[in-house]
mmCIF file of C-alpha atoms in Angstrom:
data_model
loop_
_atom_site.group_PDB
_atom_site.id
_atom_site.type_symbol
_atom_site.label_atom_id
_atom_site.label_comp_id
_atom_site.label_asym_id
_atom_site.label_seq_id
_atom_site.Cartn_x
_atom_site.Cartn_y
_atom_site.Cartn_z
ATOM 1 C CA MET A 1 -11.430 11.294 10.355
ATOM 2 C CA HIS A 2 -9.156 10.150 11.997
ATOM 3 C CA LYS A 3 11.724 0.693 12.535
ATOM 4 C CA ALA A 4 15.490 -0.840 11.440
ATOM 5 C CA LEU A 5 16.752 -1.299 8.244
ATOM 6 C CA ALA A 6 15.407 -1.777 4.799
ATOM 7 C CA ALA A 7 12.802 0.048 2.925
ATOM 8 C CA THR A 8 9.478 -0.418 1.411
ATOM 9 C CA LEU A 9 8.129 1.248 -1.552
ATOM 10 C CA VAL A 10 4.710 1.508 -2.915
ATOM 11 C CA LEU A 11 4.453 3.073 -6.259
ATOM 12 C CA SER A 12 1.091 4.157 -7.398
ATOM 13 C CA LEU A 13 0.357 5.510 -10.836
ATOM 14 C CA ALA A 14 1.802 8.702 -12.206
ATOM 15 C CA MET A 15 0.373 11.843 -13.589
ATOM 16 C CA GLY A 16 3.025 13.465 -15.706
ATOM 17 C CA LEU A 17 4.947 16.651 -15.906
ATOM 18 C CA GLY A 18 2.037 18.276 -17.664
ATOM 19 C CA ALA A 19 -0.495 17.311 -15.045
ATOM 20 C CA CYS A 20 -0.481 19.930 -12.334
ATOM 21 C CA LYS A 21 3.004 19.286 -11.039
ATOM 22 C CA LYS A 22 3.363 20.819 -7.608
ATOM 23 C CA LYS A 23 6.160 23.372 -7.431
ATOM 24 C CA GLU A 24 8.049 23.370 -4.188
ATOM 25 C CA ALA A 25 11.707 23.409 -3.346
ATOM 26 C CA ALA A 26 13.389 20.041 -3.728
ATOM 27 C CA GLN A 27 13.978 18.216 -0.474
ATOM 28 C CA PRO A 28 15.145 14.823 0.759
ATOM 29 C CA ALA A 29 12.776 11.963 0.088
ATOM 30 C CA GLY A 30 9.614 12.920 1.861
ATOM 31 C CA GLY A 31 11.441 14.013 4.912
ATOM 32 C CA ALA A 32 10.906 10.408 5.893
ATOM 33 C CA PRO A 33 13.449 8.701 8.124
ATOM 34 C CA ALA A 34 15.861 6.931 5.839
ATOM 35 C CA ALA A 35 16.053 3.222 6.220
ATOM 36 C CA ALA A 36 18.896 1.500 4.425
ATOM 37 C CA PRO A 37 20.337 3.690 1.656
ATOM 38 C CA ALA A 38 19.074 2.652 -1.733
ATOM 39 C CA ALA A 39 21.566 0.507 -3.604
ATOM 40 C CA SER A 40 23.474 2.027 -6.469
ATOM 41 C CA ALA A 41 22.440 1.034 -9.946
ATOM 42 C CA PRO A 42 23.488 -2.560 -10.602
ATOM 43 C CA SER A 43 25.878 -3.299 -13.411
ATOM 44 C CA ALA A 44 24.981 -5.336 -16.453
ATOM 45 C CA ALA A 45 26.880 -8.267 -14.940
ATOM 46 C CA MET A 46 24.771 -8.240 -11.801
ATOM 47 C CA PRO A 47 21.103 -7.475 -12.508
ATOM 48 C CA PRO A 48 18.793 -7.160 -9.504
ATOM 49 C CA ALA A 49 17.466 -10.484 -8.315
ATOM 50 C CA ASP A 50 13.925 -11.461 -7.463
ATOM 51 C CA ALA A 51 12.295 -8.076 -7.938
ATOM 52 C CA GLY A 52 13.684 -7.523 -11.431
ATOM 53 C CA ALA A 53 11.401 -9.882 -13.339
ATOM 54 C CA ALA A 54 7.706 -9.295 -13.182
ATOM 55 C CA VAL A 55 5.417 -12.038 -11.954
ATOM 56 C CA PRO A 56 4.139 -13.675 -15.183
ATOM 57 C CA GLN A 57 0.663 -12.621 -16.228
ATOM 58 C CA THR A 58 -1.180 -14.471 -18.972
ATOM 59 C CA ALA A 59 -4.746 -14.735 -20.055
ATOM 60 C CA ALA A 60 -4.917 -18.102 -18.338
ATOM 61 C CA SER A 61 -3.334 -16.834 -15.120
ATOM 62 C CA LYS A 62 -5.303 -16.652 -11.947
ATOM 63 C CA PRO A 63 -6.052 -13.104 -10.729
ATOM 64 C CA PHE A 64 -3.089 -11.661 -8.858
ATOM 65 C CA ASP A 65 -3.164 -12.245 -5.109
ATOM 66 C CA ALA A 66 -0.519 -10.607 -2.902
ATOM 67 C CA ALA A 67 -0.910 -13.497 -0.469
ATOM 68 C CA SER A 68 0.637 -15.792 -3.108
ATOM 69 C CA LEU A 69 3.989 -14.007 -2.769
ATOM 70 C CA PRO A 70 6.718 -15.131 -0.352
ATOM 71 C CA VAL A 71 6.359 -13.614 3.108
ATOM 72 C CA SER A 72 9.054 -11.032 3.846
ATOM 73 C CA SER A 73 10.432 -10.818 7.388
ATOM 74 C CA VAL A 74 13.179 -8.254 6.719
ATOM 75 C CA PRO A 75 13.245 -5.593 9.479
ATOM 76 C CA LEU A 76 11.671 -2.331 8.421
ATOM 77 C CA GLY A 77 12.420 1.230 9.395
ATOM 78 C CA ALA A 78 9.938 4.093 9.449
ATOM 79 C CA PHE A 79 7.309 4.574 6.749
ATOM 80 C CA PRO A 80 7.772 4.982 3.781
ATOM 81 C CA TYR A 81 10.782 2.718 4.486
ATOM 82 C CA ILE A 82 13.085 3.879 1.708
ATOM 83 C CA ALA A 83 15.724 6.479 0.962
ATOM 84 C CA LEU A 84 16.174 7.696 -2.580
ATOM 85 C CA PRO A 85 19.481 6.898 -4.317
ATOM 86 C CA ALA A 86 22.275 9.459 -4.166
ATOM 87 C CA GLY A 87 21.586 12.426 -6.417
ATOM 88 C CA TYR A 88 17.800 12.103 -6.351
ATOM 89 C CA VAL A 89 15.345 14.172 -4.309
ATOM 90 C CA THR A 90 11.635 14.766 -3.978
ATOM 91 C CA GLY A 91 10.822 17.602 -6.327
ATOM 92 C CA THR A 92 7.582 18.312 -4.496
ATOM 93 C CA LYS A 93 6.510 18.097 -0.892
ATOM 94 C CA PRO A 94 5.279 14.518 -0.473
ATOM 95 C CA ASP A 95 1.563 13.956 -0.075
ATOM 96 C CA VAL A 96 1.094 11.768 2.985
ATOM 97 C CA ALA A 97 -2.166 10.314 4.255
ATOM 98 C CA ASP A 98 -2.585 8.198 7.368
ATOM 99 C CA PHE A 99 -5.506 6.402 5.759
ATOM 100 C CA ASP A 100 -6.737 6.552 2.184
ATOM 101 C CA GLN A 101 -7.422 4.308 -0.797
ATOM 102 C CA VAL A 102 -5.445 4.255 -4.059
ATOM 103 C CA PRO A 103 -5.617 1.844 -7.019
ATOM 104 C CA PHE A 104 -2.576 -0.182 -8.203
ATOM 105 C CA TRP A 105 -2.440 -2.017 -11.535
ATOM 106 C CA THR A 106 -1.729 -5.717 -10.991
ATOM 107 C CA GLY A 107 -1.524 -6.720 -14.637
ATOM 108 C CA ASP A 108 -5.112 -7.906 -14.706
ATOM 109 C CA ARG A 109 -7.051 -5.282 -12.772
ATOM 110 C CA LEU A 110 -6.913 -2.177 -10.619
ATOM 111 C CA GLN A 111 -6.478 -3.277 -7.003
ATOM 112 C CA PRO A 112 -7.799 -0.865 -4.356
ATOM 113 C CA VAL A 113 -5.208 -0.554 -1.582
ATOM 114 C CA GLU A 114 -6.331 1.002 1.700
ATOM 115 C CA GLY A 115 -3.953 2.251 4.348
ATOM 116 C CA ARG A 116 -1.073 4.686 4.716
ATOM 117 C CA ILE A 117 -0.048 6.574 1.567
ATOM 118 C CA TRP A 118 3.146 8.397 0.493
ATOM 119 C CA SER A 119 3.319 10.110 -2.884
ATOM 120 C CA ALA A 120 5.898 12.444 -4.457
ATOM 121 C CA HIS A 121 7.503 13.597 -7.698
ATOM 122 C CA ILE A 122 11.141 12.470 -7.948
ATOM 123 C CA ALA A 123 13.740 14.737 -9.532
ATOM 124 C CA ALA A 124 17.516 14.933 -9.891
ATOM 125 C CA ALA A 125 19.447 17.036 -7.397
ATOM 126 C CA GLU A 126 21.186 20.158 -8.641
ATOM 127 C CA GLY A 127 24.115 19.240 -10.846
ATOM 128 C CA LYS A 128 22.815 15.703 -11.424
ATOM 129 C CA THR A 129 21.362 14.384 -14.687
ATOM 130 C CA PHE A 130 18.153 12.450 -14.158
ATOM 131 C CA SER A 131 18.247 8.817 -15.324
ATOM 132 C CA ASP A 132 15.026 6.875 -15.285
ATOM 133 C CA LEU A 133 17.017 3.652 -15.695
ATOM 134 C CA GLU A 134 19.234 4.432 -12.694
ATOM 135 C CA LEU A 135 16.237 5.234 -10.534
ATOM 136 C CA SER A 136 14.400 2.124 -11.673
ATOM 137 C CA ARG A 137 17.381 -0.177 -11.059
ATOM 138 C CA ASN A 138 17.808 1.246 -7.552
ATOM 139 C CA ILE A 139 14.162 0.679 -6.716
ATOM 140 C CA GLU A 140 14.314 -2.881 -8.063
ATOM 141 C CA SER A 141 17.377 -3.565 -5.919
ATOM 142 C CA VAL A 142 15.792 -2.212 -2.747
ATOM 143 C CA VAL A 143 12.561 -4.124 -3.272
ATOM 144 C CA ALA A 144 14.540 -7.324 -3.872
ATOM 145 C CA SER A 145 16.461 -6.748 -0.619
ATOM 146 C CA LEU A 146 13.121 -6.537 1.150
ATOM 147 C CA GLY A 147 11.908 -9.799 -0.298
ATOM 148 C CA GLY A 148 9.422 -8.099 -2.595
ATOM 149 C CA ARG A 149 8.521 -8.806 -6.217
ATOM 150 C CA LYS A 150 7.797 -6.814 -9.316
ATOM 151 C CA ILE A 151 4.282 -7.741 -10.375
ATOM 152 C CA PHE A 152 3.937 -5.538 -13.447
ATOM 153 C CA GLU A 153 6.013 -3.524 -15.902
ATOM 154 C CA GLY A 154 4.674 -1.781 -18.970
ATOM 155 C CA ARG A 155 2.041 0.643 -20.182
ATOM 156 C CA LEU A 156 -1.294 0.742 -18.430
ATOM 157 C CA PRO A 157 -4.240 -0.135 -20.665
ATOM 158 C CA GLN A 158 -6.478 2.772 -21.520
ATOM 159 C CA ALA A 159 -9.397 1.130 -19.769
ATOM 160 C CA ALA A 160 -7.395 1.251 -16.527
ATOM 161 C CA THR A 161 -6.380 4.892 -16.841
ATOM 162 C CA ASP A 162 -9.933 5.845 -17.775
ATOM 163 C CA LYS A 163 -11.218 4.080 -14.681
ATOM 164 C CA MET A 164 -8.636 5.850 -12.529
ATOM 165 C CA LYS A 165 -10.003 9.198 -13.659
ATOM 166 C CA GLU A 166 -13.322 8.160 -12.165
ATOM 167 C CA TRP A 167 -11.862 6.704 -8.953
ATOM 168 C CA PRO A 168 -13.561 7.956 -5.770
ATOM 169 C CA ARG A 169 -12.140 11.072 -4.106
ATOM 170 C CA ASP A 170 -10.339 12.147 -7.283
ATOM 171 C CA VAL A 171 -7.116 10.238 -6.508
ATOM 172 C CA VAL A 172 -5.573 11.159 -9.874
ATOM 173 C CA THR A 173 -5.528 14.796 -8.813
ATOM 174 C CA ARG A 174 -4.779 14.204 -5.164
ATOM 175 C CA TYR A 175 -1.734 11.998 -5.834
ATOM 176 C CA ASN A 176 -0.700 13.363 -9.230
ATOM 177 C CA SER A 177 2.933 13.839 -8.131
ATOM 178 C CA GLY A 178 3.368 10.181 -7.280
ATOM 179 C CA LEU A 179 1.340 8.778 -10.145
ATOM 180 C CA GLY A 180 3.382 10.347 -12.922
ATOM 181 C CA ASP A 181 2.447 10.337 -16.591
ATOM 182 C CA ILE A 182 0.561 7.073 -16.558
ATOM 183 C CA TRP A 183 -1.123 7.925 -19.855
ATOM 184 C CA ASN A 184 2.102 8.035 -21.881
ATOM 185 C CA GLU A 185 4.867 6.317 -19.900
ATOM 186 C CA PRO A 186 5.395 2.743 -18.640
ATOM 187 C CA VAL A 187 5.052 1.957 -14.959
ATOM 188 C CA GLN A 188 6.486 -0.604 -12.581
ATOM 189 C CA VAL A 189 4.487 -2.030 -9.703
ATOM 190 C CA PHE A 190 6.057 -3.938 -6.814
ATOM 191 C CA VAL A 191 4.618 -5.674 -3.765
ATOM 192 C CA VAL A 192 6.311 -6.630 -0.520
ATOM 193 C CA HIS A 193 4.131 -9.205 1.204
ATOM 194 C CA ARG A 194 4.457 -9.185 4.986
ATOM 195 C CA ALA A 195 2.750 -11.398 7.539
ATOM 196 C CA ASP A 196 0.739 -8.436 8.835
ATOM 197 C CA ARG A 197 0.536 -6.126 5.799
ATOM 198 C CA ASP A 198 1.409 -5.575 2.160
ATOM 199 C CA ILE A 199 3.528 -2.739 0.828
ATOM 200 C CA TRP A 200 2.672 -1.628 -2.684
ATOM 201 C CA ILE A 201 5.077 0.489 -4.764
ATOM 202 C CA HIS A 202 4.269 2.285 -7.999
ATOM 203 C CA LEU A 203 6.989 3.919 -10.108
ATOM 204 C CA CYS A 204 6.470 5.853 -13.301
ATOM 205 C CA SER A 205 9.571 7.624 -14.599
ATOM 206 C CA TYR A 206 10.419 9.394 -17.810
ATOM 207 C CA GLN A 207 13.193 11.577 -19.263
ATOM 208 C CA PHE A 208 13.216 14.350 -16.700
ATOM 209 C CA GLY A 209 11.560 12.950 -13.582
ATOM 210 C CA GLY A 210 9.299 10.337 -12.136
ATOM 211 C CA GLY A 211 6.423 9.607 -9.830
ATOM 212 C CA LEU A 212 6.701 7.361 -6.810
ATOM 213 C CA LEU A 213 3.736 6.187 -4.798
ATOM 214 C CA ILE A 214 3.919 3.865 -1.782
ATOM 215 C CA ALA A 215 0.967 2.386 0.050
ATOM 216 C CA GLU A 216 0.957 0.195 3.133
ATOM 217 C CA THR A 217 -2.178 -1.755 3.874
ATOM 218 C CA LYS A 218 -3.619 -1.466 7.336
ATOM 219 C CA PRO A 219 -7.091 -1.851 8.797
ATOM 220 C CA LEU A 220 -9.077 1.224 9.684
ATOM 221 C CA GLN A 221 -8.568 2.120 13.321
ATOM 222 C CA VAL A 222 -11.831 3.228 14.884
ATOM 223 C CA THR A 223 -10.945 5.941 17.373
ATOM 224 C CA ALA A 224 -14.279 7.557 18.047
ATOM 225 C CA GLY A 225 -15.153 7.590 21.739
ATOM 226 C CA LEU A 226 -18.537 7.963 23.386
ATOM 227 C CA LEU A 227 -19.261 11.023 25.513
ATOM 228 C CA PRO A 228 -22.511 10.645 27.490
ATOM 229 C CA ALA A 229 -25.048 13.465 27.503
ATOM 230 C CA SER A 230 -24.014 14.456 31.031
ATOM 231 C CA GLU A 231 -20.377 14.940 29.974
ATOM 232 C CA LEU A 232 -21.439 16.845 26.868
ATOM 233 C CA LYS A 233 -23.432 19.222 29.062
ATOM 234 C CA ALA A 234 -20.580 19.611 31.558
ATOM 235 C CA GLN A 235 -18.071 20.576 28.860
ATOM 236 C CA ILE A 236 -20.470 22.952 27.126
ATOM 237 C CA ASP A 237 -21.311 24.638 30.442
ATOM 238 C CA ARG A 238 -17.602 24.961 31.255
ATOM 239 C CA ALA A 239 -16.077 25.875 27.893
ATOM 240 C CA GLY A 240 -19.019 26.718 25.664
ATOM 241 C CA LYS A 241 -18.177 23.862 23.333
ATOM 242 C CA VAL A 242 -17.325 20.163 23.196
ATOM 243 C CA ALA A 243 -15.401 18.108 20.630
ATOM 244 C CA LEU A 244 -16.800 14.841 19.306
ATOM 245 C CA GLN A 245 -14.648 12.235 17.543
ATOM 246 C CA VAL A 246 -17.458 11.263 15.189
ATOM 247 C CA HIS A 247 -16.248 8.705 12.670
ATOM 248 C CA PHE A 248 -16.905 9.130 8.948
ATOM 249 C CA ALA A 249 -16.222 7.044 5.862
ATOM 250 C CA THR A 250 -12.823 7.892 4.379
ATOM 251 C CA ASP A 251 -12.949 11.296 2.697
ATOM 252 C CA LYS A 252 -16.749 11.247 2.788
ATOM 253 C CA THR A 253 -19.548 12.768 4.819
ATOM 254 C CA ASP A 254 -21.215 9.458 5.708
ATOM 255 C CA ILE A 255 -21.401 8.911 9.468
ATOM 256 C CA LEU A 256 -20.356 5.335 10.198
ATOM 257 C CA PRO A 257 -22.547 3.089 12.359
ATOM 258 C CA ASP A 258 -20.049 3.013 15.261
ATOM 259 C CA SER A 259 -20.698 6.738 15.834
ATOM 260 C CA GLN A 260 -24.475 6.478 16.000
ATOM 261 C CA PRO A 261 -24.463 6.000 19.812
ATOM 262 C CA GLN A 262 -22.662 9.336 20.104
ATOM 263 C CA ILE A 263 -25.280 11.023 17.955
ATOM 264 C CA GLU A 264 -27.936 9.606 20.267
ATOM 265 C CA GLN A 265 -26.210 11.193 23.261
ATOM 266 C CA VAL A 266 -26.303 14.587 21.544
ATOM 267 C CA VAL A 267 -30.013 14.073 20.874
ATOM 268 C CA GLN A 268 -30.501 13.294 24.557
ATOM 269 C CA LEU A 269 -28.613 16.448 25.537
ATOM 270 C CA LEU A 270 -30.841 18.608 23.350
ATOM 271 C CA GLN A 271 -33.986 16.907 24.565
ATOM 272 C CA GLN A 272 -33.032 17.549 28.186
ATOM 273 C CA ASP A 273 -32.470 21.278 27.571
ATOM 274 C CA ALA A 274 -35.079 22.661 25.214
ATOM 275 C CA SER A 275 -33.461 26.123 25.224
ATOM 276 C CA LEU A 276 -30.069 24.901 24.073
ATOM 277 C CA LYS A 277 -29.028 25.844 20.532
ATOM 278 C CA LEU A 278 -25.865 24.510 18.936
ATOM 279 C CA THR A 279 -23.591 25.251 16.011
ATOM 280 C CA VAL A 280 -22.010 22.114 14.558
ATOM 281 C CA ASN A 281 -18.473 22.910 13.372
ATOM 282 C CA GLY A 282 -16.450 20.503 11.215
ATOM 283 C CA HIS A 283 -12.625 20.338 11.267
ATOM 284 C CA THR A 284 -9.967 18.279 9.448
ATOM 285 C CA ASP A 285 -6.215 17.741 9.703
ATOM 286 C CA ASP A 286 -3.926 19.481 7.172
ATOM 287 C CA THR A 287 -3.454 16.488 4.855
ATOM 288 C CA GLY A 288 -4.389 17.273 1.280
ATOM 289 C CA ASP A 289 -5.838 20.300 -0.471
ATOM 290 C CA ALA A 290 -7.118 23.154 1.713
ATOM 291 C CA ALA A 291 -10.214 23.845 -0.370
ATOM 292 C CA HIS A 292 -11.112 20.163 -0.411
ATOM 293 C CA ASN A 293 -10.674 19.941 3.365
ATOM 294 C CA ARG A 294 -12.931 22.928 3.949
ATOM 295 C CA ALA A 295 -15.655 21.477 1.742
ATOM 296 C CA LEU A 296 -15.307 18.107 3.463
ATOM 297 C CA SER A 297 -15.567 19.668 6.926
ATOM 298 C CA GLU A 298 -18.640 21.630 5.896
ATOM 299 C CA GLY A 299 -20.303 18.505 4.550
ATOM 300 C CA ARG A 300 -19.547 16.532 7.704
ATOM 301 C CA ALA A 301 -20.926 19.277 9.922
ATOM 302 C CA ARG A 302 -24.116 19.334 7.863
ATOM 303 C CA ALA A 303 -24.324 15.536 8.109
ATOM 304 C CA VAL A 304 -24.241 15.662 11.914
ATOM 305 C CA ALA A 305 -26.867 18.396 12.010
ATOM 306 C CA ALA A 306 -29.045 16.399 9.615
ATOM 307 C CA ALA A 307 -28.675 13.284 11.779
ATOM 308 C CA LEU A 308 -29.932 15.265 14.777
ATOM 309 C CA THR A 309 -32.933 16.710 12.964
ATOM 310 C CA ALA A 310 -33.755 13.231 11.638
ATOM 311 C CA ARG A 311 -34.163 12.225 15.281
ATOM 312 C CA GLY A 312 -36.673 14.954 16.008
ATOM 313 C CA ILE A 313 -34.501 17.948 16.925
ATOM 314 C CA ASP A 314 -35.915 21.219 15.561
ATOM 315 C CA ALA A 315 -33.670 22.456 12.740
ATOM 316 C CA SER A 316 -33.994 26.015 14.061
ATOM 317 C CA ARG A 317 -31.883 24.980 17.053
ATOM 318 C CA LEU A 318 -28.974 23.973 14.854
ATOM 319 C CA SER A 319 -26.561 25.563 12.419
ATOM 320 C CA SER A 320 -23.379 24.212 10.815
ATOM 321 C CA ALA A 321 -20.037 25.397 9.472
ATOM 322 C CA GLY A 322 -16.754 23.911 8.246
ATOM 323 C CA PHE A 323 -13.231 25.223 8.812
ATOM 324 C CA GLY A 324 -11.016 22.588 7.223
ATOM 325 C CA ALA A 325 -7.579 22.628 8.859
ATOM 326 C CA GLU A 326 -7.718 26.293 9.888
ATOM 327 C CA ARG A 327 -8.267 25.677 13.611
ATOM 328 C CA PRO A 328 -6.007 22.816 14.765
ATOM 329 C CA VAL A 329 -6.000 21.792 18.425
ATOM 330 C CA ALA A 330 -2.943 19.512 18.114
ATOM 331 C CA ASP A 331 0.275 19.077 16.115
ATOM 332 C CA ASN A 332 -0.494 17.958 12.567
ATOM 333 C CA ARG A 333 3.046 16.545 12.249
ATOM 334 C CA THR A 334 2.031 13.517 14.327
ATOM 335 C CA GLN A 335 -0.636 10.906 13.690
ATOM 336 C CA GLU A 336 -2.033 11.482 17.170
ATOM 337 C CA GLY A 337 -2.336 15.190 16.507
ATOM 338 C CA GLN A 338 -4.017 14.652 13.174
ATOM 339 C CA ALA A 339 -6.576 12.354 14.827
ATOM 340 C CA LYS A 340 -7.439 15.074 17.364
ATOM 341 C CA ASN A 341 -7.787 17.674 14.643
ATOM 342 C CA ARG A 342 -10.271 15.544 12.708
ATOM 343 C CA ARG A 343 -13.267 16.379 14.850
ATOM 344 C CA VAL A 344 -16.748 17.819 15.064
ATOM 345 C CA GLU A 345 -17.360 20.488 17.675
ATOM 346 C CA LEU A 346 -20.679 21.456 19.223
ATOM 347 C CA VAL A 347 -20.614 25.149 20.088
ATOM 348 C CA LYS A 348 -23.267 26.758 22.256
ATOM 349 C CA GLN A 349 -25.107 29.577 20.509
ATOM 350 C CA PRO A 350 -25.764 32.787 22.476
#
């Protein structure tokens, strides 16, 4: 539930023009704060250094390990750390997630990368002819300036794309703009290895556009806080409801162990007042698809109700509902606001 130069890119895999391309007005790259402007396409006399050549992969090679790359200490700006080259824009509104998991092809396997995600379709600005080579050379140059390396370039094996279709939480659909046409077009994958994180960049471009996906690894921040039964009662008596920051597995309905003490406090509240009936309402932030968010919120509300009945609370005293992102209590444009909006509310029934 939930900066200053340079740039970092993480390119995931691409879905293609024919795969549900989102149609929104073109806008600057993700609305993200621009770090250093992307370098112009290098000339034949000066190819991009470092990032231009992929890390060799052979049958005898050891499995790729980002920790084997040189550590970059170049100052970074704000996520996603990169500005698109002149004449290029995001052709769709970027999909941004504060915490999710996406797979990147390393040359020997699909590597799950968990953390912050940025994904968008890249197009040429009005009056500009799209050049996949120009875009690629600019990305290579920026990654090299950040101390990153290209770890793969080429077509993804069918076994990899087939596995991506089955990846949890339907990432191929969720991040189709940034993945590009991974079934028919070559991709480039870069990694910037930092002391405290790795930045993964996936680029898949073709004749008329491209997909760019950036992921920054970071550990899950547990933000759920414990409200004792007495405070639950006080807030319900005062406002008729109380919000719980129950923590779930990413994009799932599984209640994580760190939230079990909070569930126990709700059980205690209901045991102390046998006449109290509650509706469990689930809410999400506005990241992602609205229908998916509603279904997720409904499932999480049911999971909390089920956890209470499993501890002896009569099911007739509970009901559940999910509202997705329809009822925010904070600004979804900030991470703090999104965290507050990802909540479960207990509402007193008449």
